[in-house]
Amino acid sequence: MKTLRRMTVLLLAWILLTLSLVPISWTPWADDVRAMVQKARAAKAARMQPPQEVPGDAKPQPKKRKAPKPADFSWKAWAEIRVFLLYTFIPCFLTILLLQKPWRKRKRALLLLFPLFLGNIPVDGAESVRVQTIQGVPQIVVDGKPVRSRMFWGGMGTAPLLCQKEYQEYTWTFQPLLDAEGSGTLHFRFGTQPGKIYIDNIAIQELETGKWVVGPYSFEKESDFSASWGAWNREYKKIPIASVAVEPAYGVEGSSALAIEIFPQKEILPTDFHLHHHKNLTFRKDKTYRISFWMRGDSPRDVRVQVYRAGTPYMPLMGTSASKGVLESQIHLAQEADVSFISFPLPSVWKDADGNQDWKMVDTYVEKILKENPHALLIPRISMNAPDWWKERNPEELMVWKGISSQSEGGRTSQASVASWKYREAAVETLAATIRHLEEKFGHSIAGYHPGGQNTSEWFTYGSWMKGRAWYGKADERAWRAWLKTTYPNDSALQNAWGNSEVTLDTATVPSLELWEEAARIPLLNPETEKKFRPIVDCHVFIQKQMADTILALGKTIRKETAGKKLSVFFYGYSFELATIPHGPGYSAHYALRQVLDSPDVDILCSPMSYSDRRPGGSGACMVPAESVALAGKMYLEEDDTRTHRVMGGHFPGWDSGAATPEGTCELLLRNTGQCALRNFGTWWMDLGSSGWFNDERLWQVMRDLKAVDEYFLQNPTPYMPEVGIFVDETAALRFAHGRFTQNMLGRIREPLGRAGTSYGQYLLDDLLEGRLTPPKLCVIPLAACFSDAQKEAIRRAAGKSVILWVTQEGLRLEELLQAVEEAGVHRFTDRPCNVWANGPYILLHGAEDGILTVTGKNPRGKLRNAITGEKISDSSQAEIHLPLGKTILLENLP
């Protein structure tokens, strides 16, 4: 009996010891504890905010700083102490007592056991963040634990000021984020909305000394402006954009003022008009400055004001603005909504012309974010576009265009070519140095790296929508000939393929502009019968490979420098979206997706949501064959840069597709993020203008509402397997030299697919041909004219009993699609046109038109309820729902 008692005691001691060694992050109540601690910290941070001055108040009244409540601090402390005691000292103490050792040995055991229990103390950050496929679903895994793939993307900027019809004084204080020794400048940006704006009495004063850094400028004479100020982008394509002049009697109290007039334009401008002070101001980060000015306009409009340190790039110095520091505020709102992944644009990481590396700007940026949320996991976006000094020293490595009057036409400047081996080597070296620095200093807070380059950092050919064609640089020619030598075994093979007896592997040039223009008039290039167009198709293949090779070289660098422990993130694969560019899909360099998917050095591929169908009532379509990304074990992440109600007009993509009210914005965000949840996408909400697009607590309620859905799919990984699939062939897309032939066949077919009342998926055709998925009931095959009879037969065999809908140059009509849906026996969730996504028990609906829908779930014995509110919709799987245009509802089809 005594032996049994001792064995029982030892067994109990062993169990307690084992439990005590389990990390807190693995326990089911860890999230609750973290939430308590974060809530207490957030309450403290809110109380300790410095007083903010409100724009428009001539004499702003600072809010009184409230003393912290002892109860809050003790609650926070007790939460942390309770965790420590519960999981460390108590099991340790009980274990030692139950072992019934003499005190001297108990003491020694305590000393030996104590270090083992230290692992239970909560530690911020992560050792490893990767994408792992779990039950067929790619998920972000932090230190072995799957987590929500929801993020916020923001940059340092200022919230827009509302300029109104009556004069108003705008004033606030700020502390510069960085020093600017004689290189500071003050900018006013007015957007593209036509109208007149008057500004008077501009001044910036250093409060500690009373010294005037700017002005005061009362603009009583023209020299007040011309001696110290300039204006940028007064015209575009020789058409006036704006004018600026000193006008008497229009200032405060009848004085003179600076008058800015923005002219109406027939097309969307690539940038807006702005005023700038000469780059000769000095700011110090240990000083406080007050900025003030008076402003009015003939109609309400947004005006953005920022102080910069001039350089490459310009660095914003105001971390706070007239309303609040929008980056800090949005990070805080994201944290409250359980979103701790933060992505942001990193300041320039390239060495300067003298070979020096200055990390001060980078460190300041990262420290600012971590100060707001110490628990954040960061994914910095790093620009790989070469700086000016590198381009000046390496002119043969730059892009060269033909067919334009100057290299800078349309606001375009030269860029390093991705075909340049020298550029690629410099980019890899720069990225490696950046990763080493960030890992050494902030490693536990870094989740991954997002290198960006070329057009808008999205790795498609710079200037794709502009006039002229690129790929005519010296570096392009060298790489082109090297690629040809890997494609054709000898000159004879090249000559036969091109139908040109004079060309050789050592003399071949990139196709002439005249040949491109001839090819652009032909609906479909057939290099087998018209050999003169073989160089065009070959060049398309070459362009895709150069871009993909550059991306993969950077991906390999991330793997190496992080020992394979951090995320590798890239924009790429816009197979549907870039089918519409004028020069044709191949010019974009985004059609080597399979090469990128086959690489082990990429975790996440991302893109913005489509700009073509994101308006209220639209489907919020995807640019990428996202389901093929998942089949390859990668995560697709959608950048949601929805223009929210907090933005008035603009010149950015999708500016006319947002919502005018908070309620309308929430409907769009529920549509977008709900779709991401059901299709197993990651997403970040992007403050595109770095001016507070998501700086509204009401918007973040959407993210909180969808947490239960995210948690369901984390615990029950469910591959997205819709009954309709669209399959794009990358090789076929490269046989078109103009986007007008592919926009209907490929770019625009997502709209009718979204309205069909059923879910659809987006794939690469080779996934179907090689049997990597079960064919959906309806297979939609665009670019049908590209396939030979033998290829079509291979597609039919791969599709099996599925119905195939071939899409020709006329595109896809909704009526035609609905007939195919019925023929294939595809389940329609709604009897009328509606944007639908469904997976697991969830059905997401977004109204494409105002009316009453008959909604039918797939579970015939199930019930329908509102997944957000819990409200019962129907006791059966069918219900009639009034769904207005632009309204979103998430249903749950319960068993």
Coordinates of C-alpha atoms in Angstrom, one line a residue, residues 260-637:
I260 CA -4.4 78.1 -56.3
E261 CA -6.8 77.1 -59.1
I262 CA -7.1 73.4 -60.1
F263 CA -8.4 73.1 -63.7
P264 CA -10.9 70.4 -64.8
Q265 CA -9.3 67.4 -66.6
K266 CA -10.7 65.0 -69.2
E267 CA -8.6 62.1 -67.8
I268 CA -7.4 60.8 -64.5
L269 CA -4.0 62.3 -63.7
P270 CA -1.1 60.2 -62.5
T271 CA -0.4 62.7 -59.8
D272 CA -1.8 65.8 -58.2
F273 CA -0.7 69.4 -58.1
H274 CA 1.2 70.6 -55.0
L275 CA 3.1 73.6 -53.6
H276 CA 6.4 73.1 -51.9
H277 CA 8.8 75.3 -49.9
H278 CA 12.4 75.3 -51.1
K279 CA 14.4 72.5 -49.6
N280 CA 16.4 74.6 -47.2
L281 CA 14.6 74.2 -43.9
T282 CA 16.1 72.8 -40.7
F283 CA 14.2 70.6 -38.2
R284 CA 15.6 68.7 -35.2
K285 CA 13.9 65.7 -33.7
D286 CA 14.5 66.9 -30.1
K287 CA 12.5 70.1 -30.8
T288 CA 8.8 70.9 -31.0
Y289 CA 7.3 72.9 -33.8
R290 CA 3.9 74.6 -34.3
I291 CA 2.6 74.9 -37.9
S292 CA -0.2 77.3 -38.7
F293 CA -2.0 78.8 -41.7
W294 CA -5.4 80.0 -42.8
M295 CA -7.2 78.4 -45.7
R296 CA -10.6 78.4 -47.5
G297 CA -11.9 77.1 -50.9
D298 CA -14.8 77.6 -53.2
S299 CA -16.0 74.1 -52.3
P300 CA -15.1 71.6 -49.7
R301 CA -12.1 69.5 -50.5
D302 CA -9.3 67.5 -48.9
V303 CA -5.8 69.1 -48.6
R304 CA -2.8 67.2 -47.3
V305 CA 0.1 68.9 -45.6
Q306 CA 3.4 67.3 -44.7
V307 CA 6.9 68.3 -43.7
Y308 CA 9.6 66.2 -45.5
R309 CA 13.3 65.7 -45.4
A310 CA 14.3 65.9 -49.1
G311 CA 16.2 63.0 -50.5
T312 CA 15.8 59.7 -52.3
P313 CA 13.1 59.0 -51.1
Y314 CA 11.5 62.0 -49.4
M315 CA 11.0 61.2 -45.7
P316 CA 8.0 62.5 -43.8
L317 CA 8.9 64.3 -40.6
M318 CA 5.5 64.7 -39.1
G319 CA 4.4 61.6 -37.3
T320 CA 1.4 63.4 -36.1
S321 CA -0.9 65.7 -38.1
A322 CA -3.8 68.0 -37.4
S323 CA -6.1 65.2 -36.5
K324 CA -3.8 62.5 -35.0
G325 CA -0.9 60.3 -36.0
V326 CA -2.9 58.2 -38.5
L327 CA -0.4 55.4 -38.6
E328 CA -0.3 55.0 -34.8
S329 CA -4.1 55.4 -34.5
Q330 CA -4.8 52.7 -37.1
I331 CA -2.2 50.3 -35.6
H332 CA -4.0 50.7 -32.3
L333 CA -7.4 50.1 -33.9
A334 CA -6.0 47.0 -35.7
Q335 CA -4.6 45.7 -32.4
E336 CA -8.0 46.0 -30.7
A337 CA -9.5 44.0 -33.6
D338 CA -6.9 41.2 -32.9
V339 CA -4.8 42.2 -36.0
S340 CA -1.2 42.2 -35.1
F341 CA 0.5 41.7 -38.5
I342 CA 1.6 45.1 -39.7
S343 CA 3.0 45.8 -43.2
F344 CA 4.5 49.1 -44.1
P345 CA 6.9 50.7 -46.7
L346 CA 10.4 50.8 -45.4
P347 CA 12.5 53.9 -46.1
S348 CA 15.3 53.5 -48.7
V349 CA 17.7 50.7 -47.7
W350 CA 20.2 51.2 -50.5
K351 CA 23.7 52.4 -49.8
D352 CA 24.5 56.0 -50.7
A353 CA 26.9 57.0 -53.5
D354 CA 29.9 56.7 -51.2
G355 CA 29.0 53.2 -50.1
N356 CA 27.7 54.2 -46.7
Q357 CA 24.7 52.5 -45.1
D358 CA 22.6 54.6 -42.7
W359 CA 19.9 52.6 -40.9
K360 CA 18.6 55.5 -38.8
M361 CA 15.5 56.1 -40.9
V362 CA 14.7 52.4 -41.0
D363 CA 15.1 52.0 -37.2
T364 CA 13.0 55.0 -36.5
Y365 CA 10.2 53.7 -38.6
V366 CA 10.2 50.2 -37.0
E367 CA 10.6 51.5 -33.5
K368 CA 7.6 53.9 -34.0
I369 CA 5.4 50.9 -35.0
L370 CA 6.6 48.7 -32.1
K371 CA 6.1 51.6 -29.7
E372 CA 2.5 51.6 -30.6
N373 CA 2.1 47.8 -30.6
P374 CA 5.0 45.9 -29.0
H375 CA 3.3 42.7 -29.9
A376 CA 3.2 43.5 -33.6
L377 CA 4.6 41.1 -36.2
L378 CA 6.0 43.1 -39.0
I379 CA 6.3 42.5 -42.8
P380 CA 8.2 45.5 -44.2
R381 CA 7.8 46.3 -47.9
I382 CA 11.3 46.9 -49.2
S383 CA 11.8 48.8 -52.5
M384 CA 14.3 47.1 -54.8
N385 CA 14.2 49.9 -57.4
A386 CA 17.7 51.2 -57.7
P387 CA 18.5 54.8 -56.4
D388 CA 19.4 57.6 -58.7
W389 CA 23.2 57.5 -58.0
W390 CA 23.3 53.8 -59.0
K391 CA 21.4 54.5 -62.2
E392 CA 23.7 57.4 -63.1
R393 CA 26.8 55.2 -62.7
N394 CA 25.2 52.3 -64.6
P395 CA 23.5 53.7 -67.7
E396 CA 23.9 50.4 -69.6
E397 CA 21.8 48.6 -67.0
L398 CA 18.7 50.7 -67.4
M399 CA 15.4 50.3 -69.2
V400 CA 15.2 52.0 -72.6
W401 CA 11.9 52.8 -74.3
K402 CA 11.1 53.3 -78.0
G403 CA 8.0 55.0 -79.4
I404 CA 8.0 58.0 -77.0
S405 CA 9.5 61.4 -77.4
S406 CA 11.5 61.3 -74.2
Q407 CA 12.3 58.8 -71.4
S408 CA 10.3 60.9 -68.9
E409 CA 7.1 61.2 -70.9
G410 CA 4.0 60.8 -68.8
G411 CA 5.9 61.3 -65.6
R412 CA 8.0 58.1 -66.3
T413 CA 11.7 58.1 -65.4
S414 CA 14.3 55.4 -66.1
Q415 CA 14.6 52.3 -64.0
A416 CA 17.1 49.5 -63.7
S417 CA 16.2 46.6 -66.0
V418 CA 15.3 43.3 -64.3
A419 CA 17.3 41.6 -67.1
S420 CA 20.4 43.3 -65.8
W421 CA 22.6 40.8 -64.0
K422 CA 24.5 43.7 -62.4
Y423 CA 21.2 45.1 -61.0
R424 CA 20.0 41.8 -59.8
E425 CA 23.3 41.3 -57.9
A426 CA 23.1 44.7 -56.3
A427 CA 19.4 44.2 -55.4
V428 CA 20.2 40.8 -53.7
E429 CA 23.1 42.4 -51.8
T430 CA 20.9 45.2 -50.6
L431 CA 18.1 42.9 -49.5
A432 CA 20.5 40.6 -47.7
A433 CA 22.1 43.6 -45.8
T434 CA 18.6 44.8 -44.8
I435 CA 17.5 41.5 -43.5
R436 CA 20.7 41.0 -41.5
H437 CA 20.2 44.4 -39.9
L438 CA 16.5 43.9 -39.1
E439 CA 17.0 40.4 -37.8
E440 CA 19.8 41.4 -35.5
K441 CA 17.9 44.4 -34.1
F442 CA 14.2 43.4 -34.4
G443 CA 14.3 39.7 -35.2
H444 CA 11.6 38.6 -32.8
S445 CA 9.2 41.2 -34.2
I446 CA 9.8 40.5 -37.9
A447 CA 7.3 38.0 -39.5
G448 CA 8.7 38.3 -43.1
Y449 CA 9.9 40.4 -45.9
H450 CA 8.2 41.8 -48.9
P451 CA 10.6 43.0 -51.7
G452 CA 9.0 45.2 -54.3
G453 CA 10.1 46.6 -57.6
Q454 CA 9.3 47.8 -61.1
N455 CA 5.8 49.4 -61.6
T456 CA 4.3 50.4 -58.2
S457 CA 6.6 47.8 -56.5
E458 CA 4.3 45.0 -58.1
W459 CA 6.9 43.5 -60.4
F460 CA 5.2 44.2 -63.7
T461 CA 7.0 46.1 -66.4
Y462 CA 7.5 49.7 -65.4
G463 CA 5.2 52.0 -67.4
S464 CA 3.0 49.2 -68.7
W465 CA 0.1 51.5 -69.4
M466 CA 2.2 54.3 -70.9
K467 CA 3.1 54.9 -74.5
G468 CA 6.1 53.3 -76.1
R469 CA 7.7 49.9 -75.4
A470 CA 10.6 49.0 -73.2
W471 CA 13.2 46.2 -73.2
Y472 CA 15.5 48.0 -75.6
G473 CA 18.4 48.6 -73.2
K474 CA 22.0 47.2 -73.4
A475 CA 21.3 44.9 -70.5
D476 CA 18.1 43.6 -72.2
E477 CA 20.0 42.8 -75.4
R478 CA 22.7 40.9 -73.5
A479 CA 20.2 38.9 -71.5
W480 CA 18.1 38.3 -74.7
R481 CA 20.9 36.8 -76.6
A482 CA 21.9 34.7 -73.6
W483 CA 18.3 33.4 -73.3
L484 CA 18.2 32.6 -77.0
K485 CA 21.3 30.4 -76.7
T486 CA 19.5 28.3 -74.0
T487 CA 16.4 28.1 -76.2
Y488 CA 17.9 27.3 -79.7
P489 CA 20.9 24.9 -80.0
N490 CA 22.4 26.8 -83.0
D491 CA 22.0 29.5 -85.5
S492 CA 20.3 27.2 -88.0
A493 CA 17.6 26.3 -85.5
L494 CA 17.0 30.0 -84.7
Q495 CA 16.9 30.9 -88.4
N496 CA 14.4 28.2 -89.2
A497 CA 12.1 29.2 -86.3
W498 CA 12.2 32.8 -87.2
G499 CA 12.1 32.4 -91.0
N500 CA 15.1 34.7 -91.2
S501 CA 18.4 33.3 -92.8
E502 CA 20.4 36.3 -91.6
V503 CA 19.8 36.3 -87.9
T504 CA 22.3 34.6 -85.5
L505 CA 22.4 33.9 -81.8
D506 CA 25.1 36.6 -81.4
T507 CA 23.4 39.3 -83.4
A508 CA 19.7 38.8 -82.7
T509 CA 18.0 41.9 -81.3
V510 CA 14.8 42.5 -79.4
P511 CA 11.9 42.7 -82.0
S512 CA 11.6 46.1 -83.6
L513 CA 8.9 48.6 -82.7
E514 CA 7.5 48.2 -86.2
L515 CA 7.1 44.5 -85.8
W516 CA 5.4 45.0 -82.4
E517 CA 3.0 47.4 -84.1
E518 CA 2.2 45.0 -86.9
A519 CA 1.6 42.2 -84.4
A520 CA -0.7 44.4 -82.3
R521 CA -3.2 44.5 -85.2
I522 CA -3.5 40.7 -85.4
P523 CA -6.0 39.0 -83.0
L524 CA -3.9 35.9 -82.5
L525 CA -0.2 35.3 -83.3
N526 CA 0.5 31.9 -84.9
P527 CA 4.3 31.6 -85.1
E528 CA 4.0 28.2 -86.7
T529 CA 2.4 29.6 -89.9
E530 CA 3.7 33.1 -89.7
K531 CA 7.3 32.7 -88.6
K532 CA 8.0 36.5 -88.6
F533 CA 6.0 36.7 -85.4
R534 CA 8.0 34.1 -83.6
P535 CA 10.4 36.7 -82.2
I536 CA 7.4 38.4 -80.6
V537 CA 6.3 35.2 -78.9
D538 CA 9.9 34.4 -77.9
C539 CA 10.3 37.9 -76.5
H540 CA 7.2 37.5 -74.4
V541 CA 8.6 34.3 -72.9
F542 CA 11.9 36.0 -72.3
I543 CA 10.3 38.9 -70.5
Q544 CA 8.3 36.6 -68.1
K545 CA 11.5 34.7 -67.3
Q546 CA 13.6 37.8 -66.5
M547 CA 11.0 39.1 -64.0
A548 CA 10.4 35.6 -62.4
D549 CA 14.2 35.0 -62.1
T550 CA 14.6 38.4 -60.3
I551 CA 11.8 37.6 -57.9
L552 CA 13.2 34.1 -57.1
A553 CA 16.7 35.5 -56.6
L554 CA 15.3 37.8 -53.9
G555 CA 13.2 35.0 -52.5
K556 CA 16.2 32.8 -52.2
T557 CA 18.0 35.6 -50.3
I558 CA 15.2 35.8 -47.8
R559 CA 15.4 32.0 -47.2
K560 CA 19.1 32.1 -46.8
E561 CA 19.3 35.2 -44.5
T562 CA 16.5 34.1 -42.2
A563 CA 17.5 30.4 -42.1
G564 CA 14.2 29.6 -43.6
K565 CA 12.2 31.0 -40.6
K566 CA 10.5 34.0 -42.0
L567 CA 7.9 34.7 -44.7
S568 CA 8.9 35.5 -48.3
V569 CA 6.2 37.7 -49.8
F570 CA 5.9 39.0 -53.4
F571 CA 3.4 40.6 -55.8
Y572 CA 3.0 38.4 -58.9
G573 CA 0.7 36.5 -61.1
Y574 CA -1.9 39.1 -62.2
S575 CA -3.1 36.7 -65.0
F576 CA -6.6 38.1 -65.2
E577 CA -6.0 41.8 -64.4
L578 CA -3.0 42.4 -66.7
A579 CA -4.8 40.9 -69.7
T580 CA -6.3 44.4 -70.3
I581 CA -3.1 46.4 -70.7
P582 CA -2.7 47.9 -74.2
H583 CA 0.6 46.2 -75.1
G584 CA -0.9 42.7 -74.3
P585 CA -0.5 40.4 -71.4
G586 CA 3.0 39.3 -72.2
Y587 CA 4.4 42.8 -71.9
S588 CA 3.5 42.8 -68.2
A589 CA 6.0 40.0 -67.3
H590 CA 3.4 38.4 -65.0
Y591 CA 2.8 35.2 -66.9
A592 CA 5.5 32.9 -65.4
L593 CA 3.4 32.1 -62.4
R594 CA 4.1 28.4 -62.6
Q595 CA 7.8 29.0 -62.3
V596 CA 7.3 31.1 -59.2
L597 CA 4.9 28.5 -57.7
D598 CA 7.4 25.7 -58.2
S599 CA 10.0 27.6 -56.1
P600 CA 10.4 26.7 -52.4
D601 CA 11.6 30.2 -51.8
V602 CA 8.2 31.9 -51.9
D603 CA 5.5 31.7 -49.2
I604 CA 2.9 34.3 -50.1
L605 CA 1.8 35.8 -53.4
C606 CA -0.3 38.9 -53.2
S607 CA -2.1 41.4 -55.4
P608 CA -4.7 44.2 -54.9
M609 CA -8.3 43.1 -55.4
S610 CA -9.4 43.8 -59.0
Y611 CA -9.9 47.4 -59.9
S612 CA -12.5 46.4 -62.5
D613 CA -15.3 45.2 -60.4
R614 CA -14.9 46.5 -56.8
R615 CA -17.7 49.1 -56.7
P616 CA -20.8 48.5 -54.6
G617 CA -22.7 45.7 -56.3
G618 CA -19.5 44.3 -57.8
S619 CA -17.9 41.0 -56.9
G620 CA -14.5 42.3 -55.6
A621 CA -12.9 39.9 -58.0
C622 CA -9.4 38.5 -57.7
M623 CA -6.5 39.3 -60.0
V624 CA -4.7 36.0 -59.6
P625 CA -5.3 32.3 -60.2
A626 CA -5.6 32.2 -56.4
E627 CA -6.8 28.6 -56.1
S628 CA -3.7 27.4 -58.0
V629 CA -1.5 29.4 -55.5
A630 CA -3.1 27.3 -52.7
L631 CA -2.7 24.0 -54.6
A632 CA 1.0 24.8 -54.8
G633 CA 1.2 25.2 -51.0
K634 CA 1.5 29.0 -51.1
M635 CA -0.9 31.5 -49.5
Y636 CA -2.6 34.1 -51.7
L637 CA -3.0 37.4 -49.9

